[in-house]
């Protein structure tokens, strides 16, 4: 029995059966005398009826009641007062006590019961003798109703167990199918739409699974697209290197000397492209813990490095005091450095590149603005995708700088906002939370 369905169903059914059966068994074992006294039709009302008759009509009428019960139910009754003396003759046969003393196994069952009169306050002790055949016949009849009720209860509870079992195993079966589809890369988000509408734990689990499936599919699609883009981008410098090498094989020594700088330049471009691809991959794969980042010192260092790399470009920095956050300083440094390099490529000589960092609520905004031509509005949505470059760009680059900055922002639970500045030029803004969010990168 390996199926979870049958295990749960059998567990429910067995538990219900055992509880019901043990309840009846324990009731008979622990309260058998009380059960007979309260259930047997010849005993359940006898004490009260006899007391009322005795106190209102006398001994003869009370004795007639005992005789009538003996004829009808074969029950012998003796009634004693508080002193232990017989109140009436009763129906016990003569020498009954002597017979009981000689026998080890009596042919009857002996029961006792006390009853206190509500009218006089006197207490009477009733002694009953019920023959075993009479008692066994009554037991069989008295158990018919409880056993029938138990059977009906078991049927109802079995149906309930089936309902509960199906409500557990069916969602699990759907989730299992969704996991299988996800592993085969054929997962459809609407396959768990009905399950996600449930208002229980399975609905929450299905909703979370849908989100996970969507993100995993997006990640797989992104990785596939990245592989296609990487292979496409690597093909061009490799082709140029191959052409240059073919020319060098057939060239004269003087012509080869002219080809060496070209080969060196293509190798440098290829190395730079591979380095940027590796940086992009490390942003996604960095699992180090977040630490305290001093943004003021980091931005000042980046400002100096940017001006050393391009002395003709001036970088103007404006920050608030004591800007700190929890994050990964290397990622933030790469992101801002890429934004500065991107601005330097398009910023004309003269106007300064503007770098600004401010705190806004629970976020810190780091913006870099140039005074270049900007980007047409229809291309802004695609900026930040790996290897994408807006049409008409002539500056050197591989289209990975903004992608690295965006991945770094998303790794912190933030975002990279790109747009054209109202006064001209292009502005890129990193929105970073003070504490990194647990966000899975798409």
C-alpha angles and dihedrals in degrees: 000000000000098000114105088216094061093041093055093042093048091046093052094045095045093047092050092047094048094047093049094044094046091048091056093043094049090046091056094043098047102032105027096129092045090047092054094044093050098039109033109097092219093054111028095080101018099096095051094041093047093048093051092047094046094050095045105032106022139238099313094055090046091050090051090057091055091048091050092052091050092052093046102039103013090239121149115211133191122185122204130185127226090279093055095250121132113259094198134006092262124195101276111128118242117275091017092140092052091049092051090050092056097045125077094188111040119207090226140050116245119214132175131200135176124217128185119205115237090207103050103012092233117145122221129194114217118201116195131191116195120183113238095237090054091047094047092051091051091048091056092050095043093051094053094079096045091046091049090049089047091052092050090046091051091051092049093044091047089055089048090049089051090052092049092045093050091047089057103037099042094060089045090052091051091048090049090053091048091051090050091049090048090053090050091047090240097107117143118199093218091059089085097033094108093046091048089059091065116106097220136079092284090057091052091047092049091049091051090045090052090053092047091048092049092049093046091049090048090049092049091048090047092050092048091049090047091053091050091048093046093050090048094048094046092049094066100055091040090052091050091049091049091051092048091050092049090051091047092054092058098034128101119249090261092052091047090057088057091049096053095076089050092051090047091050093051091048090051090050091049091048091049091050093049090047091054091048090052091049090052091050093048092054089060095041101044106115098169118131121264118257139188111285124201101211096184094060093041094052093046090053092049091049092055093045092049092052091047091051092049111020093179090062119075119209116204114201125200119178141158121243121270100008108177135155141167112260148090111305094198092056093047091048092051092046096051092041090054091049090051093048090048090051092048091055093057104027113104121229113273109033116082125241107247118221117182134176123189137162116240114182109301093346138074118219118208112187131183119193130187130187096230130121094284125214130288112257095242091060098048093086093059097046110108094039113121113271094359116137124179114247116265097031114141099174118107117262146108102234095252103105097079090040090057091048092050093049090049091052092048090048087061092047092256136103144238113236116198127189149128116278115242090234093048137280132061127294128195119191128194111207108200125178118227088240117034114248124229094250124157112222116239 
